[in-house]
Short mmCIF file of C-alpha atoms and ligand atoms in Angstrom, two decimals:
data_model
loop_
_atom_site.label_atom_id
_atom_site.label_comp_id
_atom_site.label_asym_id
_atom_site.label_seq_id
_atom_site.Cartn_x
_atom_site.Cartn_y
_atom_site.Cartn_z
CA MET A 1 75.89 131.00 -122.57
CA ASN A 2 74.19 128.70 -124.98
CA VAL A 3 73.13 125.77 -122.81
CA ASP A 4 73.37 123.17 -125.55
CA SER A 5 76.78 123.98 -126.94
CA LEU A 6 79.48 124.74 -124.47
CA LYS A 7 82.61 126.13 -126.14
CA ARG A 8 85.03 125.85 -123.26
CA GLY A 9 84.34 124.59 -119.75
CA ILE A 10 83.16 121.60 -117.77
CA VAL A 11 80.10 119.37 -117.99
CA ILE A 12 79.22 117.48 -114.83
CA ASP A 13 76.91 114.75 -116.05
CA HIS A 14 75.00 111.75 -114.68
CA ILE A 15 74.20 113.51 -111.42
CA LYS A 16 71.52 111.66 -109.50
CA ALA A 17 68.25 113.52 -110.18
CA GLY A 18 67.56 116.01 -107.44
CA SER A 19 71.10 116.39 -106.12
CA CYS A 20 72.47 119.05 -108.49
CA MET A 21 71.95 121.82 -105.95
CA ASP A 22 74.03 119.92 -103.36
CA ILE A 23 76.86 119.79 -105.86
CA TYR A 24 76.37 123.46 -106.69
CA LYS A 25 76.78 124.18 -102.99
CA TYR A 26 79.73 121.84 -102.26
CA LEU A 27 81.70 123.06 -105.28
CA GLU A 28 80.90 126.64 -104.23
CA LEU A 29 79.81 127.48 -107.74
CA ASP A 30 77.85 130.42 -106.35
CA LYS A 31 81.18 132.12 -105.70
CA LEU A 32 82.24 131.95 -109.34
CA ASP A 33 81.88 134.72 -111.86
CA CYS A 34 81.41 132.42 -114.85
CA SER A 35 78.07 131.27 -116.16
CA VAL A 36 76.63 128.09 -114.77
CA ALA A 37 73.73 126.15 -116.27
CA ILE A 38 71.81 123.72 -114.14
CA ILE A 39 69.64 121.20 -115.90
CA LYS A 40 67.26 119.26 -113.70
CA ASN A 41 65.50 116.04 -114.57
CA ALA A 42 67.07 115.55 -117.99
CA LYS A 43 66.15 112.27 -119.71
CA SER A 44 68.73 109.54 -119.35
CA ASN A 45 68.74 106.07 -120.85
CA ALA A 46 70.71 104.59 -117.99
CA MET A 47 69.25 106.55 -115.09
CA GLY A 48 65.75 107.48 -116.18
CA LYS A 49 66.23 111.01 -114.93
CA LYS A 50 69.45 112.85 -114.17
CA ASP A 51 70.77 116.31 -113.46
CA ILE A 52 73.55 118.08 -115.38
CA ILE A 53 75.67 121.09 -114.52
CA LYS A 54 77.60 123.06 -117.14
CA VAL A 55 80.20 125.58 -116.12
CA GLU A 56 81.56 127.93 -118.75
CA GLY A 57 85.19 128.99 -118.81
CA LEU A 58 86.35 126.77 -115.95
CA LEU A 59 88.60 123.77 -116.61
CA ASP A 60 89.49 122.74 -113.08
CA ILE A 61 87.15 121.64 -110.31
CA ASP A 62 87.54 119.75 -107.03
CA LEU A 63 87.13 116.15 -108.13
CA ASP A 64 87.50 114.90 -104.54
CA VAL A 65 84.29 116.66 -103.59
CA LEU A 66 82.46 115.04 -106.49
CA GLY A 67 83.94 111.63 -105.71
CA PHE A 68 82.79 112.03 -102.12
CA ILE A 69 79.24 112.84 -103.21
CA ASP A 70 78.84 110.22 -105.92
CA CYS A 71 81.42 108.28 -107.93
CA ASN A 72 78.99 107.67 -110.77
CA ILE A 73 79.07 111.30 -111.81
CA THR A 74 81.02 111.93 -115.02
CA VAL A 75 83.09 115.01 -115.68
CA ASN A 76 83.89 116.10 -119.23
CA VAL A 77 86.31 118.88 -119.98
CA ILE A 78 85.33 120.79 -123.13
CA ASP A 79 87.57 122.98 -125.24
CA ASP A 80 86.80 124.39 -128.63
CA GLY A 81 83.40 122.71 -128.47
CA LYS A 82 84.90 119.22 -128.14
CA ILE A 83 85.46 116.86 -125.23
CA ILE A 84 89.19 116.94 -124.55
CA GLU A 85 89.19 114.92 -121.36
CA LYS A 86 86.91 112.62 -119.37
CA LYS A 87 87.84 112.74 -115.70
CA LYS A 88 87.69 109.59 -113.64
CA LEU A 89 86.22 109.95 -110.16
CA THR A 90 87.38 108.02 -107.12
CA MET A 91 86.32 108.16 -103.50
CA PRO A 92 88.90 110.34 -101.72
CA GLU A 93 90.48 108.95 -98.53
CA THR A 94 89.96 112.24 -96.70
CA ILE A 95 87.78 115.27 -97.24
CA ARG A 96 88.40 118.51 -95.45
CA ASN A 97 85.95 121.34 -94.80
CA VAL A 98 83.31 120.12 -97.24
CA VAL A 99 80.67 118.84 -94.84
CA SER A 100 80.43 119.15 -91.08
CA CYS A 101 79.81 116.64 -88.32
CA LYS A 102 76.27 116.55 -86.92
CA ASN A 103 77.08 114.71 -83.69
CA PRO A 104 76.22 117.12 -80.84
CA ARG A 105 78.76 115.32 -78.63
CA CYS A 106 81.57 115.95 -81.14
CA ILE A 107 84.33 118.47 -80.35
CA THR A 108 83.70 120.10 -83.74
CA SER A 109 80.36 121.33 -82.34
CA ILE A 110 82.11 123.72 -79.94
CA GLU A 111 85.73 124.17 -80.98
CA HIS A 112 86.13 126.92 -83.55
CA GLY A 113 88.91 127.13 -86.06
CA ILE A 114 89.52 123.42 -86.57
CA ASP A 115 89.10 121.62 -89.87
CA GLN A 116 86.08 119.41 -90.43
CA ILE A 117 87.68 116.15 -91.51
CA PHE A 118 85.97 113.01 -92.74
CA LYS A 119 87.74 109.77 -93.60
CA LEU A 120 86.66 106.96 -95.88
CA SER A 121 85.98 104.03 -93.57
CA ASP A 122 84.09 101.58 -95.78
CA PRO A 123 84.64 102.04 -99.54
CA GLU A 124 82.23 99.24 -100.45
CA ASN A 125 79.31 101.02 -98.84
CA HIS A 126 80.62 104.52 -99.42
CA VAL A 127 80.80 105.30 -95.70
CA TYR A 128 82.64 108.35 -94.42
CA ARG A 129 83.22 108.98 -90.72
CA CYS A 130 84.17 112.07 -88.76
CA ALA A 131 87.89 111.91 -87.93
CA TYR A 132 87.22 113.18 -84.42
CA CYS A 133 84.20 111.23 -83.15
CA GLU A 134 83.81 108.48 -85.82
CA GLN A 135 80.14 109.29 -86.44
CA LYS A 136 78.99 108.27 -89.89
CA TYR A 137 78.24 111.05 -92.36
CA GLU A 138 74.57 110.80 -93.34
CA LYS A 139 73.74 112.46 -96.63
CA LYS A 140 70.33 113.72 -95.56
CA MET B 1 106.69 112.19 -80.38
CA LYS B 2 103.80 109.82 -79.83
CA HIS B 3 100.23 110.47 -78.65
CA ILE B 4 97.73 107.93 -77.34
CA ILE B 5 94.34 109.07 -78.61
CA ASP B 6 92.79 105.90 -79.97
CA PRO B 7 93.38 102.32 -78.77
CA LEU B 8 94.79 101.52 -82.21
CA ASP B 9 97.58 104.08 -81.75
CA LEU B 10 99.50 101.18 -80.21
CA SER B 11 100.36 98.18 -82.36
CA VAL B 12 100.07 94.74 -80.81
CA GLU B 13 103.87 94.66 -80.49
CA GLU B 14 103.98 98.05 -78.77
CA LEU B 15 101.15 96.97 -76.51
CA ASP B 16 103.14 93.89 -75.51
CA SER B 17 106.19 95.99 -74.74
CA TYR B 18 104.08 98.37 -72.60
CA LEU B 19 102.62 95.41 -70.71
CA ASP B 20 106.05 93.84 -70.24
CA LEU B 21 107.43 97.08 -68.84
CA ALA B 22 104.41 97.40 -66.53
CA ASP B 23 105.07 93.86 -65.29
CA ARG B 24 108.70 94.74 -64.55
CA ILE B 25 107.62 97.87 -62.67
CA TYR B 26 105.03 95.85 -60.75
CA ALA B 27 107.72 93.39 -59.68
CA ASN B 28 110.22 96.08 -58.65
CA PRO B 29 108.52 99.45 -58.17
CA GLU B 30 111.29 100.97 -56.05
CA LYS B 31 113.72 100.66 -58.96
CA TYR B 32 111.62 103.10 -60.93
CA ALA B 33 111.14 105.66 -58.17
CA HIS B 34 113.32 108.30 -59.83
CA VAL B 35 113.26 107.61 -63.56
CA CYS B 36 111.08 110.69 -64.17
CA ASP B 37 112.71 113.07 -61.70
CA GLY B 38 112.14 116.63 -62.85
CA LYS B 39 109.41 115.68 -65.35
CA LYS B 40 105.89 117.11 -65.12
CA LEU B 41 102.52 115.62 -66.01
CA ALA B 42 99.61 117.98 -66.72
CA THR B 43 96.16 116.55 -66.06
CA LEU B 44 93.60 118.54 -68.04
CA PHE B 45 90.26 117.26 -66.79
CA TYR B 46 87.33 119.16 -68.29
CA GLU B 47 85.05 116.62 -66.67
CA PRO B 48 85.48 115.38 -63.13
CA SER B 49 86.93 111.91 -62.70
CA THR B 50 88.51 111.00 -59.42
CA ARG B 51 89.85 107.57 -60.30
CA THR B 52 91.47 108.17 -63.66
CA ARG B 53 93.05 111.47 -62.63
CA LEU B 54 94.40 110.10 -59.35
CA SER B 55 95.70 107.02 -61.13
CA PHE B 56 97.64 109.20 -63.60
CA GLU B 57 98.92 111.45 -60.82
CA ALA B 58 99.95 108.51 -58.63
CA ALA B 59 101.76 106.97 -61.61
CA MET B 60 103.79 110.14 -62.23
CA LEU B 61 104.56 110.64 -58.54
CA ASN B 62 105.69 107.01 -58.26
CA LEU B 63 108.20 107.70 -61.02
CA GLY B 64 109.63 110.71 -59.22
CA GLY B 65 107.88 113.33 -61.38
CA SER B 66 105.38 115.97 -60.38
CA VAL B 67 101.88 116.90 -61.48
CA LEU B 68 99.84 120.00 -62.26
CA GLY B 69 96.48 120.65 -63.85
CA PHE B 70 92.78 121.16 -63.25
CA SER B 71 90.04 118.75 -62.29
CA SER B 72 86.90 120.28 -63.79
CA ALA B 73 85.99 122.73 -66.52
CA GLU B 74 84.81 125.23 -63.88
CA ASN B 75 88.36 125.48 -62.54
CA SER B 76 89.89 126.04 -65.94
CA SER B 77 90.02 128.71 -68.60
CA ALA B 78 87.43 126.69 -70.57
CA THR B 79 84.73 128.65 -68.74
CA LYS B 80 86.20 131.79 -70.28
CA GLY B 81 85.72 130.18 -73.67
CA GLU B 82 89.30 129.15 -74.35
CA SER B 83 89.59 126.51 -77.02
CA VAL B 84 91.25 123.13 -76.49
CA ALA B 85 93.77 124.10 -79.18
CA ASP B 86 94.84 127.24 -77.30
CA THR B 87 94.89 125.52 -73.91
CA ILE B 88 97.24 122.79 -75.08
CA ARG B 89 99.56 125.26 -76.79
CA VAL B 90 99.91 127.05 -73.46
CA VAL B 91 100.20 123.90 -71.34
CA SER B 92 102.91 122.55 -73.67
CA ASN B 93 105.18 125.17 -72.09
CA PHE B 94 104.52 124.01 -68.55
CA ALA B 95 104.64 120.22 -68.70
CA ASP B 96 106.37 117.31 -70.44
CA ILE B 97 103.29 115.14 -71.02
CA CYS B 98 99.55 115.61 -70.58
CA ALA B 99 96.46 113.52 -69.95
CA ILE B 100 93.19 115.03 -71.13
CA ARG B 101 89.60 114.10 -70.22
CA HIS B 102 86.87 115.96 -72.09
CA PRO B 103 83.09 115.57 -72.43
CA LYS B 104 83.30 116.16 -76.20
CA GLU B 105 84.33 113.32 -78.49
CA GLY B 106 87.55 113.93 -80.37
CA ALA B 107 88.84 116.69 -78.04
CA PRO B 108 92.10 114.82 -77.28
CA MET B 109 92.69 114.46 -81.01
CA VAL B 110 92.38 118.23 -81.40
CA ALA B 111 94.80 118.69 -78.51
CA ALA B 112 97.29 116.31 -80.16
CA GLN B 113 97.22 118.35 -83.36
CA TYR B 114 98.37 121.49 -81.56
CA SER B 115 100.56 120.01 -78.82
CA GLN B 116 104.32 120.15 -78.38
CA ILE B 117 104.15 117.35 -75.77
CA PRO B 118 102.69 113.81 -75.84
CA VAL B 119 98.90 113.80 -75.31
CA VAL B 120 97.04 110.91 -73.69
CA ASN B 121 93.29 110.55 -74.08
CA ALA B 122 91.93 109.97 -70.57
CA GLY B 123 88.36 109.60 -71.85
CA ASP B 124 86.43 111.61 -74.47
CA GLY B 125 82.64 111.71 -74.20
CA GLY B 126 81.04 108.40 -75.13
CA HIS B 127 83.87 107.64 -77.53
CA GLN B 128 87.12 106.04 -76.30
CA HIS B 129 89.14 105.50 -73.14
CA PRO B 130 92.40 103.84 -74.20
CA THR B 131 94.23 103.92 -70.86
CA GLN B 132 91.34 102.17 -69.13
CA THR B 133 91.79 99.51 -71.79
CA LEU B 134 95.50 99.23 -71.00
CA THR B 135 94.45 98.62 -67.40
CA ASP B 136 91.86 96.05 -68.48
CA ILE B 137 94.19 94.07 -70.68
CA MET B 138 97.00 94.12 -68.12
CA THR B 139 94.50 92.61 -65.68
CA ILE B 140 93.31 90.01 -68.19
CA ARG B 141 96.85 89.04 -69.16
CA ALA B 142 97.96 88.79 -65.52
CA LEU B 143 94.97 86.75 -64.36
CA LYS B 144 94.20 84.64 -67.44
CA GLY B 145 97.76 84.35 -68.73
CA ARG B 146 96.82 85.32 -72.30
CA LEU B 147 95.01 87.86 -74.46
CA GLY B 148 93.84 85.50 -77.22
CA ASN B 149 91.44 82.55 -77.20
CA LEU B 150 89.01 84.16 -74.81
CA THR B 151 85.26 84.64 -74.76
CA ILE B 152 84.67 88.14 -73.48
CA GLY B 153 81.25 89.25 -72.26
CA LEU B 154 80.59 92.98 -72.10
CA CYS B 155 77.48 93.87 -70.16
CA GLY B 156 75.52 97.09 -69.67
CA ASP B 157 75.63 100.37 -71.56
CA LEU B 158 77.57 99.46 -74.68
CA LYS B 159 76.37 102.49 -76.64
CA PHE B 160 77.90 105.26 -74.57
CA GLY B 161 80.34 103.03 -72.69
CA ARG B 162 83.69 104.30 -73.96
CA THR B 163 85.60 101.71 -71.94
CA ALA B 164 83.73 98.95 -73.76
CA HIS B 165 84.46 100.53 -77.17
CA SER B 166 88.18 100.75 -76.52
CA LEU B 167 88.38 97.23 -75.09
CA ILE B 168 86.57 95.68 -78.07
CA THR B 169 88.76 97.60 -80.53
CA THR B 170 91.92 96.44 -78.79
CA LEU B 171 91.07 92.78 -78.17
CA ALA B 172 89.68 92.32 -81.68
CA ARG B 173 93.30 92.14 -82.88
CA TYR B 174 94.06 88.95 -80.95
CA ALA B 175 93.38 85.47 -82.33
CA GLY B 176 90.52 83.39 -81.04
CA ILE B 177 88.60 86.25 -79.43
CA LYS B 178 84.83 86.00 -79.26
CA PHE B 179 82.55 88.73 -77.92
CA ILE B 180 79.19 88.34 -76.26
CA LEU B 181 77.53 91.74 -76.05
CA ILE B 182 74.89 91.96 -73.36
CA SER B 183 72.74 95.09 -73.37
CA PRO B 184 69.22 96.40 -73.77
CA PRO B 185 68.37 97.10 -77.42
CA GLU B 186 68.65 100.87 -76.83
CA LEU B 187 72.21 100.56 -75.61
CA GLU B 188 73.84 98.31 -78.20
CA ILE B 189 77.35 99.07 -79.47
CA PRO B 190 77.62 101.99 -81.94
CA ASP B 191 77.83 101.21 -85.65
CA TYR B 192 81.51 102.22 -85.90
CA ILE B 193 82.36 99.37 -83.55
CA ARG B 194 79.96 96.89 -85.12
CA ASP B 195 80.79 97.67 -88.77
CA ASN B 196 84.45 98.69 -88.63
CA THR B 197 85.76 96.45 -85.92
CA LEU B 198 83.58 93.36 -85.71
CA ILE B 199 81.99 92.79 -89.12
CA GLN B 200 84.84 94.05 -91.34
CA LYS B 201 87.39 91.99 -89.41
CA LYS B 202 85.07 88.97 -89.17
CA ILE B 203 85.26 88.73 -85.39
CA PRO B 204 82.65 86.35 -83.98
CA PHE B 205 80.14 88.15 -81.77
CA GLN B 206 76.70 87.65 -80.39
CA GLU B 207 74.26 90.27 -79.08
CA VAL B 208 71.93 89.26 -76.27
CA GLU B 209 69.66 90.98 -73.77
CA ARG B 210 70.15 88.97 -70.60
CA LEU B 211 73.36 88.24 -68.68
CA GLU B 212 72.02 85.07 -67.02
CA ASP B 213 71.55 83.42 -70.42
CA VAL B 214 75.23 83.59 -71.38
CA ILE B 215 77.32 84.03 -68.23
CA GLY B 216 78.27 80.33 -68.23
CA ASN B 217 80.16 80.73 -71.52
CA LEU B 218 82.41 83.59 -70.46
CA ASP B 219 86.12 83.69 -69.59
CA VAL B 220 85.95 87.41 -68.82
CA LEU B 221 82.90 89.43 -67.79
CA TYR B 222 83.26 93.18 -68.25
CA MET B 223 80.51 95.00 -66.36
CA THR B 224 79.48 98.60 -67.02
CA ARG B 225 76.77 100.70 -65.49
CA VAL B 226 73.34 101.05 -67.06
CA GLN B 227 71.73 104.36 -66.18
CA LYS B 228 67.98 104.44 -65.99
CA GLU B 229 67.86 107.67 -68.02
CA ARG B 230 69.41 105.85 -70.98
CA PHE B 231 66.38 103.62 -71.47
CA PHE B 232 63.82 104.86 -73.97
CA ASN B 233 60.89 103.39 -72.12
CA GLU B 234 59.97 102.43 -68.60
CA GLU B 235 58.69 99.02 -69.73
CA ASP B 236 62.10 97.89 -71.03
CA TYR B 237 63.74 99.22 -67.91
CA VAL B 238 61.49 97.26 -65.59
CA ARG B 239 61.81 94.13 -67.75
CA LEU B 240 65.59 94.19 -68.06
CA LYS B 241 67.09 96.11 -65.16
CA ASP B 242 67.86 93.05 -63.03
CA SER B 243 69.62 91.37 -65.96
CA TYR B 244 72.43 93.89 -65.66
CA ILE B 245 73.03 93.43 -61.96
CA LEU B 246 75.64 90.86 -61.10
CA ASP B 247 74.96 88.99 -57.86
CA MET B 248 76.00 85.63 -56.37
CA GLU B 249 73.03 83.92 -57.97
CA LYS B 250 74.33 84.78 -61.44
CA MET B 251 77.93 84.11 -60.36
CA SER B 252 76.85 80.54 -59.51
CA LEU B 253 76.14 80.01 -63.22
CA ALA B 254 79.62 81.20 -64.26
CA LYS B 255 82.82 79.21 -64.80
CA ASP B 256 85.11 78.79 -61.79
CA ASP B 257 87.91 80.66 -63.55
CA MET B 258 85.89 83.49 -65.08
CA ILE B 259 87.09 86.95 -64.00
CA VAL B 260 84.87 89.97 -63.43
CA LEU B 261 86.16 93.39 -64.45
CA HIS B 262 84.56 96.82 -64.03
CA PRO B 263 86.05 100.23 -64.89
CA LEU B 264 84.58 101.68 -61.65
CA PRO B 265 82.90 103.61 -60.12
CA ARG B 266 80.31 100.97 -59.44
CA VAL B 267 76.84 101.94 -58.27
CA ASN B 268 74.65 98.88 -57.86
CA GLU B 269 75.45 96.83 -60.97
CA ILE B 270 77.71 94.52 -58.98
CA ALA B 271 76.27 93.46 -55.64
CA VAL B 272 78.69 94.00 -52.76
CA GLU B 273 78.45 90.27 -51.94
CA VAL B 274 80.40 89.53 -55.15
CA ASP B 275 83.46 91.46 -53.86
CA ASN B 276 84.60 88.52 -51.76
CA ASP B 277 84.40 86.04 -54.61
CA PRO B 278 87.91 85.18 -55.88
CA ARG B 279 86.69 85.85 -59.44
CA ALA B 280 86.06 89.54 -58.65
CA ALA B 281 89.06 91.37 -60.14
CA TYR B 282 87.90 94.98 -60.23
CA PHE B 283 89.91 96.22 -57.27
CA LYS B 284 93.00 94.38 -58.49
CA GLN B 285 92.37 96.17 -61.77
CA VAL B 286 92.76 99.58 -60.09
CA GLN B 287 96.17 98.52 -58.80
CA TYR B 288 97.32 97.40 -62.25
CA GLY B 289 96.04 100.71 -63.63
CA VAL B 290 98.76 102.65 -61.85
CA TYR B 291 101.55 100.33 -63.11
CA ILE B 292 100.44 100.42 -66.72
CA ARG B 293 100.16 104.22 -66.57
CA MET B 294 103.71 104.33 -65.17
CA ALA B 295 104.83 102.27 -68.15
CA LEU B 296 102.87 104.51 -70.50
CA ILE B 297 104.43 107.70 -69.12
CA MET B 298 107.94 106.19 -69.38
CA LYS B 299 107.37 105.09 -72.96
CA LEU B 300 105.89 108.40 -74.11
CA LEU B 301 108.67 110.38 -72.41
CA GLU B 302 111.15 107.96 -73.97
CA VAL B 303 112.70 107.20 -70.59
CA ASN B 304 114.93 104.16 -70.81
CA ASP B 305 114.10 101.14 -68.71
CA ILE B 306 116.40 100.39 -65.78
CA GLU B 307 118.82 97.57 -66.55
CA CYS B 308 118.03 94.74 -64.17
ZN1 LIG C 1 82.39 114.35 -85.23
#
C-alpha cells in the first residue's frame, strides 16, 4: 500500500501522539488481513504531534471503541482516492469486552465467561465505570 | 421480575410503598403469618454473616415460607470452582427468591443476569448493601418521622463500608439532606460516591476527621467499625482511633433527639454504656430489619397485601 495515497479504506486521524498502538489493539487490527499503516508523531498544526492509522480495503470499524478512547479522533472513509464520509464520534453509553476491570475485589476478576461492561458515568470528564463494581476505568 | 442489586433499583415511590407495607406488618405481624406459605427463600452466603442471613431467614419464616441455602463458601460448590452464574441457574429451580452475599463486588449483579427468580444483594464486598439501607431508613423514618431535612453523620470506615455507601446513595434523593462524613483520610468515601452521588447531584457534604467536632450538629449518627489494619500508618491510628469510638462523653455533646445507628456487629466503636441511652437505636434497628425484609420478600414475590 502506498502510505500517502489510500485508494479505498479508512483514515483514523488526529490520534493523540503515542496512543496509536492502543487503538491498533482495541480495534483488533492485528486480526485483519488488509494492510495497515501506522504513522507516529506526524506534524499537526492543531496538536503539535499526532498519530495516524490508515487501513486499506476496510470501510467499517467500531466507532464506539474509538469514541470511548478519544472523541477528538477523526475518521475519514476513502473511496476512489476521495473522502466520501467523515464519521462523527460520540462517547458510547456502554462498552462491552473492550477493556477489563482492574479492581481485584471485582467479580470479573474471578468469574469466567461474563462480559466486561463499562458504562459512561460522567460525560463531561469522560469517566467510565465498571458496571459490576463501579470502579473508574483508568487509561494507564 | 424485579431484583434488588443496587439501592437505586427502588424509586423513592417504591421505597415509600415498601416502608408502608413494613409498617403495616409491624403493626399486625400475625396477619401476615401465611402469605408466603409454600414459598422458598434461598440464602446463598459465600461469606459468613450471622445477622443478615438470620434476618432474611426469620423474615421468610414469619411469612409462612421456608428457607434453604449455605452459609459460607466452604459449604458450597464454590470451592469446587462453580461460577456464580451456574450456581444461580441451578438454585433458580429450587427456590422462589434468593438473597446473595459475596466477597466480590458485583457478584449479585452477575447472579441477576442469569437468574429465573428475584435476586437480592445481601452485601457484595466493599460495594453495596441495599437491604441494610432499607433497615436503616425504616429506623430513621420511624424514629425521626421523616427522611428529608436531616443532617446525617456517617462515622468510621467510609471507604470499604458498603452500608455507608448504600445509605448515602439512598438518602441523597430526599430534599434537605446534608451529610457529614467523619473518617480518617485513608478511609474516605470512594470516588463513585463522592463524584456521582454527592457532587453531581449538588448534595451538601462536609468531610472531617474527628467525631467530637461535629456530633452536636447531627440528627442521625451512623457508626461503622474502623479496623486497625485499614490505616496506612500507626501514627494516624494512634492520633485518631479514639475519635471513632462513641462514648457517653461524646454523647453529652449531641442533640437530645439525635439517634445512633450501627449496622452491627459492633466491636468497641460504641461503648456499652451508650446502650442504655434512649438515643441508641441500633438494637431497635435489628427488629425493623426483619419487618422490612418481610415487606421486601412480599413485594418481590408479588404477594398481595392483606386487606385490613
Ligand atoms: Zn469491576
